[in-house]
Amino acid sequence: NAGVTQTPKFQVLKTGQSMTLQCAQDMNHNSMYWYRQDPGMGLRLIYYSASEGTTDKGEVPNGYNVSRLNKREFSLRLESAAPSQTSVYFCASSEIGYSNTEAFFGQGTRLTVV
Amino acid sequence: QQPVQSPQAVILREGEDAVINCSSSKALYSVHWYRQKHGEAPVFLMILLKGGEQKGHDKISASFNEKKQQSSLYLTASQLSYSGTYFCGTVTNTGNQFYFGTGTSLTVIP
């Protein structure tokens, strides 16, 4: 069982470069999420997709865009990377949204912007 | 809307007990608990859906006091494997979004 798969695992970008973080789940979940994790800040929601075809902003969406490509895949794009976006990024999925179901997390992408 | 956790960090000897608290400024629909080991992804522990609900998971249990808008995670007879950072997550009555707390670092030493 693969669960939630994120690529890449590590990435170093120069300021101003763009990149896309990929996420795929094989559990037939409806909802998918992107979080960033910074020391002392916990996990903060960037964007989420309650179901295929919908996306919504979370707590910290500035500087990011997302695409729910299909039910399995949810990508996160940094158009012009900034040092403040250095973080660990987690993708997660859940069956029908967070209210009463657990979320499954990918292994994370460690991004450094220099 | 981020819930507040306390304490921020705790160090225990094997066999000791700990309590981690999670408080919200808003009325809650549900509280979730996750554990994250260093360098790994968060892993689900349990969800509490009703006020006053208590759940258990091995020697880890939790309660949800809807009136006080808070939840507590109880770790009894701690084991080395309990080490990690514990996060609560909350869904409020008025919103669909889910917010994680800032986390509590738990270290169990022999």
PDB file of C-alpha atoms in Angstrom:
ATOM      1  CA  ASN A   1       0.000   0.000   0.000  1.00  0.00           C
ATOM      2  CA  ALA A   2       1.586   3.247  -1.140  1.00  0.00           C
ATOM      3  CA  GLY A   3      -0.867   5.575   0.627  1.00  0.00           C
ATOM      4  CA  VAL A   4       0.176   9.180  -0.049  1.00  0.00           C
ATOM      5  CA  THR A   5       3.246   9.679  -2.216  1.00  0.00           C
ATOM      6  CA  GLN A   6       5.064  12.993  -2.519  1.00  0.00           C
ATOM      7  CA  THR A   7       7.813  13.930  -4.928  1.00  0.00           C
ATOM      8  CA  PRO A   8      10.486  15.127  -4.671  1.00  0.00           C
ATOM      9  CA  LYS A   9      11.721  14.372  -1.140  1.00  0.00           C
ATOM     10  CA  PHE A  10      14.339  17.113  -1.177  1.00  0.00           C
ATOM     11  CA  GLN A  11      14.765  20.224  -3.305  1.00  0.00           C
ATOM     12  CA  VAL A  12      17.001  23.267  -3.325  1.00  0.00           C
ATOM     13  CA  LEU A  13      15.832  26.282  -5.308  1.00  0.00           C
ATOM     14  CA  LYS A  14      17.302  29.666  -6.014  1.00  0.00           C
ATOM     15  CA  THR A  15      15.209  32.727  -5.215  1.00  0.00           C
ATOM     16  CA  GLY A  16      12.842  33.421  -8.082  1.00  0.00           C
ATOM     17  CA  GLN A  17      12.800  29.894  -9.485  1.00  0.00           C
ATOM     18  CA  SER A  18       9.562  27.993  -9.835  1.00  0.00           C
ATOM     19  CA  MET A  19       8.717  24.403  -9.082  1.00  0.00           C
ATOM     20  CA  THR A  20       5.804  22.025  -8.585  1.00  0.00           C
ATOM     21  CA  LEU A  21       5.456  19.581  -5.731  1.00  0.00           C
ATOM     22  CA  GLN A  22       3.566  16.464  -6.695  1.00  0.00           C
ATOM     23  CA  CYS A  23       1.221  14.443  -4.509  1.00  0.00           C
ATOM     24  CA  ALA A  24      -0.764  11.315  -5.307  1.00  0.00           C
ATOM     25  CA  GLN A  25      -2.934   9.062  -3.152  1.00  0.00           C
ATOM     26  CA  ASP A  26      -4.226   5.607  -3.929  1.00  0.00           C
ATOM     27  CA  MET A  27      -6.910   5.343  -1.246  1.00  0.00           C
ATOM     28  CA  ASN A  28      -9.744   6.805  -3.336  1.00  0.00           C
ATOM     29  CA  HIS A  29      -9.996   9.741  -0.935  1.00  0.00           C
ATOM     30  CA  ASN A  30     -12.080  12.760  -1.816  1.00  0.00           C
ATOM     31  CA  SER A  31     -10.190  15.417   0.129  1.00  0.00           C
ATOM     32  CA  MET A  32      -6.566  16.420  -0.187  1.00  0.00           C
ATOM     33  CA  TYR A  33      -4.416  19.026   1.580  1.00  0.00           C
ATOM     34  CA  TRP A  34      -1.108  20.810   1.464  1.00  0.00           C
ATOM     35  CA  TYR A  35       0.608  21.855   4.698  1.00  0.00           C
ATOM     36  CA  ARG A  36       3.867  23.520   5.513  1.00  0.00           C
ATOM     37  CA  GLN A  37       5.731  22.844   8.724  1.00  0.00           C
ATOM     38  CA  ASP A  38       8.140  25.328  10.254  1.00  0.00           C
ATOM     39  CA  PRO A  39       9.907  25.042  13.614  1.00  0.00           C
ATOM     40  CA  GLY A  40       7.682  26.263  16.447  1.00  0.00           C
ATOM     41  CA  MET A  41       4.740  26.867  14.092  1.00  0.00           C
ATOM     42  CA  GLY A  42       3.275  23.419  13.806  1.00  0.00           C
ATOM     43  CA  LEU A  43       1.535  22.459  10.585  1.00  0.00           C
ATOM     44  CA  ARG A  44      -0.222  25.233   8.694  1.00  0.00           C
ATOM     45  CA  LEU A  45      -2.703  24.643   5.914  1.00  0.00           C
ATOM     46  CA  ILE A  46      -1.761  26.179   2.566  1.00  0.00           C
ATOM     47  CA  TYR A  47      -4.569  24.949   0.315  1.00  0.00           C
ATOM     48  CA  TYR A  48      -7.051  22.141   0.353  1.00  0.00           C
ATOM     49  CA  SER A  49      -9.363  20.377  -2.054  1.00  0.00           C
ATOM     50  CA  ALA A  50     -12.550  19.086  -0.490  1.00  0.00           C
ATOM     51  CA  SER A  51     -13.374  17.090  -3.605  1.00  0.00           C
ATOM     52  CA  GLU A  52     -12.257  16.670  -7.181  1.00  0.00           C
ATOM     53  CA  GLY A  53     -12.690  19.919  -9.067  1.00  0.00           C
ATOM     54  CA  THR A  54     -12.608  22.215  -6.044  1.00  0.00           C
ATOM     55  CA  THR A  55      -9.788  24.012  -4.259  1.00  0.00           C
ATOM     56  CA  ASP A  56      -9.803  26.507  -1.402  1.00  0.00           C
ATOM     57  CA  LYS A  57      -7.290  28.644   0.421  1.00  0.00           C
ATOM     58  CA  GLY A  58      -6.062  27.713   3.838  1.00  0.00           C
ATOM     59  CA  GLU A  59      -4.214  29.770   6.432  1.00  0.00           C
ATOM     60  CA  VAL A  60      -1.097  30.643   4.403  1.00  0.00           C
ATOM     61  CA  PRO A  61      -1.879  30.560   0.645  1.00  0.00           C
ATOM     62  CA  ASN A  62       0.187  33.549  -0.520  1.00  0.00           C
ATOM     63  CA  GLY A  63       2.912  32.603  -2.987  1.00  0.00           C
ATOM     64  CA  TYR A  64       1.358  29.239  -3.853  1.00  0.00           C
ATOM     65  CA  ASN A  65      -1.051  27.791  -6.368  1.00  0.00           C
ATOM     66  CA  VAL A  66      -2.610  24.354  -6.511  1.00  0.00           C
ATOM     67  CA  SER A  67      -4.188  22.049  -9.046  1.00  0.00           C
ATOM     68  CA  ARG A  68      -6.447  19.109  -8.321  1.00  0.00           C
ATOM     69  CA  LEU A  69      -5.583  17.239 -11.487  1.00  0.00           C
ATOM     70  CA  ASN A  70      -7.935  14.332 -10.805  1.00  0.00           C
ATOM     71  CA  LYS A  71      -9.155  12.454  -7.767  1.00  0.00           C
ATOM     72  CA  ARG A  72      -5.713  10.981  -7.106  1.00  0.00           C
ATOM     73  CA  GLU A  73      -3.419  13.947  -7.649  1.00  0.00           C
ATOM     74  CA  PHE A  74      -3.036  17.349  -6.010  1.00  0.00           C
ATOM     75  CA  SER A  75      -0.047  19.494  -6.920  1.00  0.00           C
ATOM     76  CA  LEU A  76       1.418  22.589  -5.269  1.00  0.00           C
ATOM     77  CA  ARG A  77       3.229  25.196  -7.325  1.00  0.00           C
ATOM     78  CA  LEU A  78       5.628  27.892  -6.235  1.00  0.00           C
ATOM     79  CA  GLU A  79       5.744  30.443  -9.032  1.00  0.00           C
ATOM     80  CA  SER A  80       8.647  32.540  -7.731  1.00  0.00           C
ATOM     81  CA  ALA A  81      10.325  30.954  -4.751  1.00  0.00           C
ATOM     82  CA  ALA A  82      11.374  33.105  -1.796  1.00  0.00           C
ATOM     83  CA  PRO A  83      13.608  32.235   1.183  1.00  0.00           C
ATOM     84  CA  SER A  84      10.509  32.513   3.419  1.00  0.00           C
ATOM     85  CA  GLN A  85       9.161  29.443   1.645  1.00  0.00           C
ATOM     86  CA  THR A  86      11.961  27.287   2.997  1.00  0.00           C
ATOM     87  CA  SER A  87      10.027  24.643   4.898  1.00  0.00           C
ATOM     88  CA  VAL A  88       8.928  21.037   5.000  1.00  0.00           C
ATOM     89  CA  TYR A  89       5.814  20.476   2.917  1.00  0.00           C
ATOM     90  CA  PHE A  90       3.334  17.712   3.635  1.00  0.00           C
ATOM     91  CA  CYS A  91       0.518  16.487   1.474  1.00  0.00           C
ATOM     92  CA  ALA A  92      -2.374  14.691   3.157  1.00  0.00           C
ATOM     93  CA  SER A  93      -5.647  13.074   2.172  1.00  0.00           C
ATOM     94  CA  SER A  94      -8.823  12.023   3.916  1.00  0.00           C
ATOM     95  CA  GLU A  95     -11.962  10.224   2.898  1.00  0.00           C
ATOM     96  CA  ILE A  96     -14.546  12.996   3.128  1.00  0.00           C
ATOM     97  CA  GLY A  97     -12.986  15.973   4.813  1.00  0.00           C
ATOM     98  CA  TYR A  98     -11.520  16.565   8.187  1.00  0.00           C
ATOM     99  CA  SER A  99     -14.537  16.746  10.445  1.00  0.00           C
ATOM    100  CA  ASN A 100     -14.770  13.127  11.423  1.00  0.00           C
ATOM    101  CA  THR A 101     -12.175  11.191   9.466  1.00  0.00           C
ATOM    102  CA  GLU A 102      -8.473  10.727   9.905  1.00  0.00           C
ATOM    103  CA  ALA A 103      -5.924  12.158   7.521  1.00  0.00           C
ATOM    104  CA  PHE A 104      -3.041  10.247   5.988  1.00  0.00           C
ATOM    105  CA  PHE A 105       0.176  12.109   5.337  1.00  0.00           C
ATOM    106  CA  GLY A 106       2.910  11.740   2.781  1.00  0.00           C
ATOM    107  CA  GLN A 107       6.545  11.624   3.864  1.00  0.00           C
ATOM    108  CA  GLY A 108       7.161  15.273   3.170  1.00  0.00           C
ATOM    109  CA  THR A 109       9.278  17.425   0.852  1.00  0.00           C
ATOM    110  CA  ARG A 110      12.129  19.363   2.403  1.00  0.00           C
ATOM    111  CA  LEU A 111      12.492  22.567   0.388  1.00  0.00           C
ATOM    112  CA  THR A 112      15.310  25.045   0.776  1.00  0.00           C
ATOM    113  CA  VAL A 113      15.253  28.367  -1.073  1.00  0.00           C
ATOM    114  CA  VAL A 114      18.617  30.143  -1.234  1.00  0.00           C
TER     115      VAL A 114
ATOM    116  CA  GLN B   1      -7.946  29.945  15.067  1.00  0.00           C
ATOM    117  CA  GLN B   2      -4.948  27.766  15.824  1.00  0.00           C
ATOM    118  CA  PRO B   3      -5.501  25.832  19.067  1.00  0.00           C
ATOM    119  CA  VAL B   4      -3.011  26.321  21.865  1.00  0.00           C
ATOM    120  CA  GLN B   5      -1.169  23.345  23.301  1.00  0.00           C
ATOM    121  CA  SER B   6       0.518  23.014  26.653  1.00  0.00           C
ATOM    122  CA  PRO B   7       3.111  22.219  27.698  1.00  0.00           C
ATOM    123  CA  GLN B   8       5.405  22.999  24.771  1.00  0.00           C
ATOM    124  CA  ALA B   9       7.826  20.300  25.817  1.00  0.00           C
ATOM    125  CA  VAL B  10       8.056  17.574  28.432  1.00  0.00           C
ATOM    126  CA  ILE B  11      10.700  15.028  29.389  1.00  0.00           C
ATOM    127  CA  LEU B  12       9.641  11.813  31.098  1.00  0.00           C
ATOM    128  CA  ARG B  13      11.337   8.738  32.430  1.00  0.00           C
ATOM    129  CA  GLU B  14       9.999   5.403  31.232  1.00  0.00           C
ATOM    130  CA  GLY B  15       6.911   4.457  33.185  1.00  0.00           C
ATOM    131  CA  GLU B  16       5.893   8.015  34.076  1.00  0.00           C
ATOM    132  CA  ASP B  17       2.629   9.626  33.019  1.00  0.00           C
ATOM    133  CA  ALA B  18       1.989  12.811  31.057  1.00  0.00           C
ATOM    134  CA  VAL B  19      -0.931  15.021  30.100  1.00  0.00           C
ATOM    135  CA  ILE B  20      -1.000  17.251  27.043  1.00  0.00           C
ATOM    136  CA  ASN B  21      -3.667  19.915  26.778  1.00  0.00           C
ATOM    137  CA  CYS B  22      -5.259  21.538  23.740  1.00  0.00           C
ATOM    138  CA  SER B  23      -7.446  24.639  24.040  1.00  0.00           C
ATOM    139  CA  SER B  24      -9.473  26.528  21.492  1.00  0.00           C
ATOM    140  CA  SER B  25     -10.986  30.014  21.581  1.00  0.00           C
ATOM    141  CA  LYS B  26     -13.951  28.754  19.527  1.00  0.00           C
ATOM    142  CA  ALA B  27     -16.608  26.104  20.025  1.00  0.00           C
ATOM    143  CA  LEU B  28     -15.407  22.778  18.702  1.00  0.00           C
ATOM    144  CA  TYR B  29     -17.012  20.084  16.600  1.00  0.00           C
ATOM    145  CA  SER B  30     -14.151  17.616  16.817  1.00  0.00           C
ATOM    146  CA  VAL B  31     -10.637  17.197  18.123  1.00  0.00           C
ATOM    147  CA  HIS B  32      -7.972  15.057  16.510  1.00  0.00           C
ATOM    148  CA  TRP B  33      -4.649  13.876  17.901  1.00  0.00           C
ATOM    149  CA  TYR B  34      -1.547  13.034  15.872  1.00  0.00           C
ATOM    150  CA  ARG B  35       1.979  12.013  16.730  1.00  0.00           C
ATOM    151  CA  GLN B  36       5.027  12.862  14.637  1.00  0.00           C
ATOM    152  CA  LYS B  37       8.402  11.260  15.131  1.00  0.00           C
ATOM    153  CA  HIS B  38      11.477  13.200  14.114  1.00  0.00           C
ATOM    154  CA  GLY B  39      11.881  13.348  10.341  1.00  0.00           C
ATOM    155  CA  GLU B  40       8.645  11.467   9.695  1.00  0.00           C
ATOM    156  CA  ALA B  41       5.078  12.288   8.746  1.00  0.00           C
ATOM    157  CA  PRO B  42       2.363  12.837  11.372  1.00  0.00           C
ATOM    158  CA  VAL B  43       0.427   9.699  12.227  1.00  0.00           C
ATOM    159  CA  PHE B  44      -3.181   9.673  13.358  1.00  0.00           C
ATOM    160  CA  LEU B  45      -3.933   8.613  16.942  1.00  0.00           C
ATOM    161  CA  MET B  46      -7.621   9.319  17.499  1.00  0.00           C
ATOM    162  CA  ILE B  47     -10.614  11.571  16.875  1.00  0.00           C
ATOM    163  CA  LEU B  48     -13.056  12.761  19.516  1.00  0.00           C
ATOM    164  CA  LEU B  49     -16.383  13.827  18.119  1.00  0.00           C
ATOM    165  CA  LYS B  50     -18.708  14.493  21.010  1.00  0.00           C
ATOM    166  CA  GLY B  51     -18.472  16.595  24.093  1.00  0.00           C
ATOM    167  CA  GLY B  52     -17.314  14.481  26.994  1.00  0.00           C
ATOM    168  CA  GLU B  53     -16.157  11.678  24.750  1.00  0.00           C
ATOM    169  CA  GLN B  54     -13.161   9.740  25.915  1.00  0.00           C
ATOM    170  CA  LYS B  55     -11.185   7.354  23.813  1.00  0.00           C
ATOM    171  CA  GLY B  56      -8.368   4.984  24.518  1.00  0.00           C
ATOM    172  CA  HIS B  57      -5.598   3.560  22.397  1.00  0.00           C
ATOM    173  CA  ASP B  58      -3.298   1.187  24.240  1.00  0.00           C
ATOM    174  CA  LYS B  59      -2.030   3.325  27.145  1.00  0.00           C
ATOM    175  CA  ILE B  60      -2.848   6.568  25.354  1.00  0.00           C
ATOM    176  CA  SER B  61      -6.281   8.053  25.883  1.00  0.00           C
ATOM    177  CA  ALA B  62      -7.958  11.403  25.400  1.00  0.00           C
ATOM    178  CA  SER B  63     -10.934  13.383  26.604  1.00  0.00           C
ATOM    179  CA  PHE B  64     -12.930  16.176  25.031  1.00  0.00           C
ATOM    180  CA  ASN B  65     -14.606  18.823  27.156  1.00  0.00           C
ATOM    181  CA  GLU B  66     -16.899  20.626  24.767  1.00  0.00           C
ATOM    182  CA  LYS B  67     -17.956  23.212  27.342  1.00  0.00           C
ATOM    183  CA  LYS B  68     -14.387  24.233  28.071  1.00  0.00           C
ATOM    184  CA  GLN B  69     -13.442  23.983  24.389  1.00  0.00           C
ATOM    185  CA  GLN B  70     -10.501  21.808  25.203  1.00  0.00           C
ATOM    186  CA  SER B  71      -9.114  18.326  24.953  1.00  0.00           C
ATOM    187  CA  SER B  72      -6.475  16.459  26.903  1.00  0.00           C
ATOM    188  CA  LEU B  73      -4.253  13.580  25.823  1.00  0.00           C
ATOM    189  CA  TYR B  74      -3.190  11.168  28.572  1.00  0.00           C
ATOM    190  CA  LEU B  75      -0.097   9.002  28.229  1.00  0.00           C
ATOM    191  CA  THR B  76       0.278   6.480  31.026  1.00  0.00           C
ATOM    192  CA  ALA B  77       3.246   4.279  31.863  1.00  0.00           C
ATOM    193  CA  SER B  78       5.210   5.923  29.060  1.00  0.00           C
ATOM    194  CA  GLN B  79       7.454   3.893  26.792  1.00  0.00           C
ATOM    195  CA  LEU B  80      10.482   4.975  24.769  1.00  0.00           C
ATOM    196  CA  SER B  81       8.363   4.610  21.634  1.00  0.00           C
ATOM    197  CA  TYR B  82       6.072   7.405  22.820  1.00  0.00           C
ATOM    198  CA  SER B  83       8.734  10.008  22.096  1.00  0.00           C
ATOM    199  CA  GLY B  84       7.781  12.486  19.408  1.00  0.00           C
ATOM    200  CA  THR B  85       5.780  15.632  18.878  1.00  0.00           C
ATOM    201  CA  TYR B  86       2.077  15.477  19.596  1.00  0.00           C
ATOM    202  CA  PHE B  87      -0.330  17.695  17.729  1.00  0.00           C
ATOM    203  CA  CYS B  88      -3.954  18.326  18.355  1.00  0.00           C
ATOM    204  CA  GLY B  89      -6.137  19.424  15.490  1.00  0.00           C
ATOM    205  CA  THR B  90      -9.506  21.060  15.788  1.00  0.00           C
ATOM    206  CA  VAL B  91     -12.582  21.611  13.667  1.00  0.00           C
ATOM    207  CA  THR B  92     -14.848  24.379  14.911  1.00  0.00           C
ATOM    208  CA  ASN B  93     -18.632  24.325  14.881  1.00  0.00           C
ATOM    209  CA  THR B  94     -18.744  27.192  12.399  1.00  0.00           C
ATOM    210  CA  GLY B  95     -16.133  26.222   9.882  1.00  0.00           C
ATOM    211  CA  ASN B  96     -14.966  23.407   7.671  1.00  0.00           C
ATOM    212  CA  GLN B  97     -11.301  24.052   8.169  1.00  0.00           C
ATOM    213  CA  PHE B  98      -8.984  22.085  10.318  1.00  0.00           C
ATOM    214  CA  TYR B  99      -6.242  23.731  12.381  1.00  0.00           C
ATOM    215  CA  PHE B 100      -3.296  22.049  14.006  1.00  0.00           C
ATOM    216  CA  GLY B 101      -1.902  23.202  17.325  1.00  0.00           C
ATOM    217  CA  THR B 102       1.739  24.202  17.683  1.00  0.00           C
ATOM    218  CA  GLY B 103       2.706  20.826  19.076  1.00  0.00           C
ATOM    219  CA  THR B 104       4.109  19.341  22.279  1.00  0.00           C
ATOM    220  CA  SER B 105       7.504  17.685  22.189  1.00  0.00           C
ATOM    221  CA  LEU B 106       7.571  14.574  24.358  1.00  0.00           C
ATOM    222  CA  THR B 107      10.845  12.843  25.169  1.00  0.00           C
ATOM    223  CA  VAL B 108      10.913   9.591  27.109  1.00  0.00           C
ATOM    224  CA  ILE B 109      14.263   8.629  28.582  1.00  0.00           C
ATOM    225  CA  PRO B 110      15.319   5.301  30.117  1.00  0.00           C
TER     226      PRO B 110
END
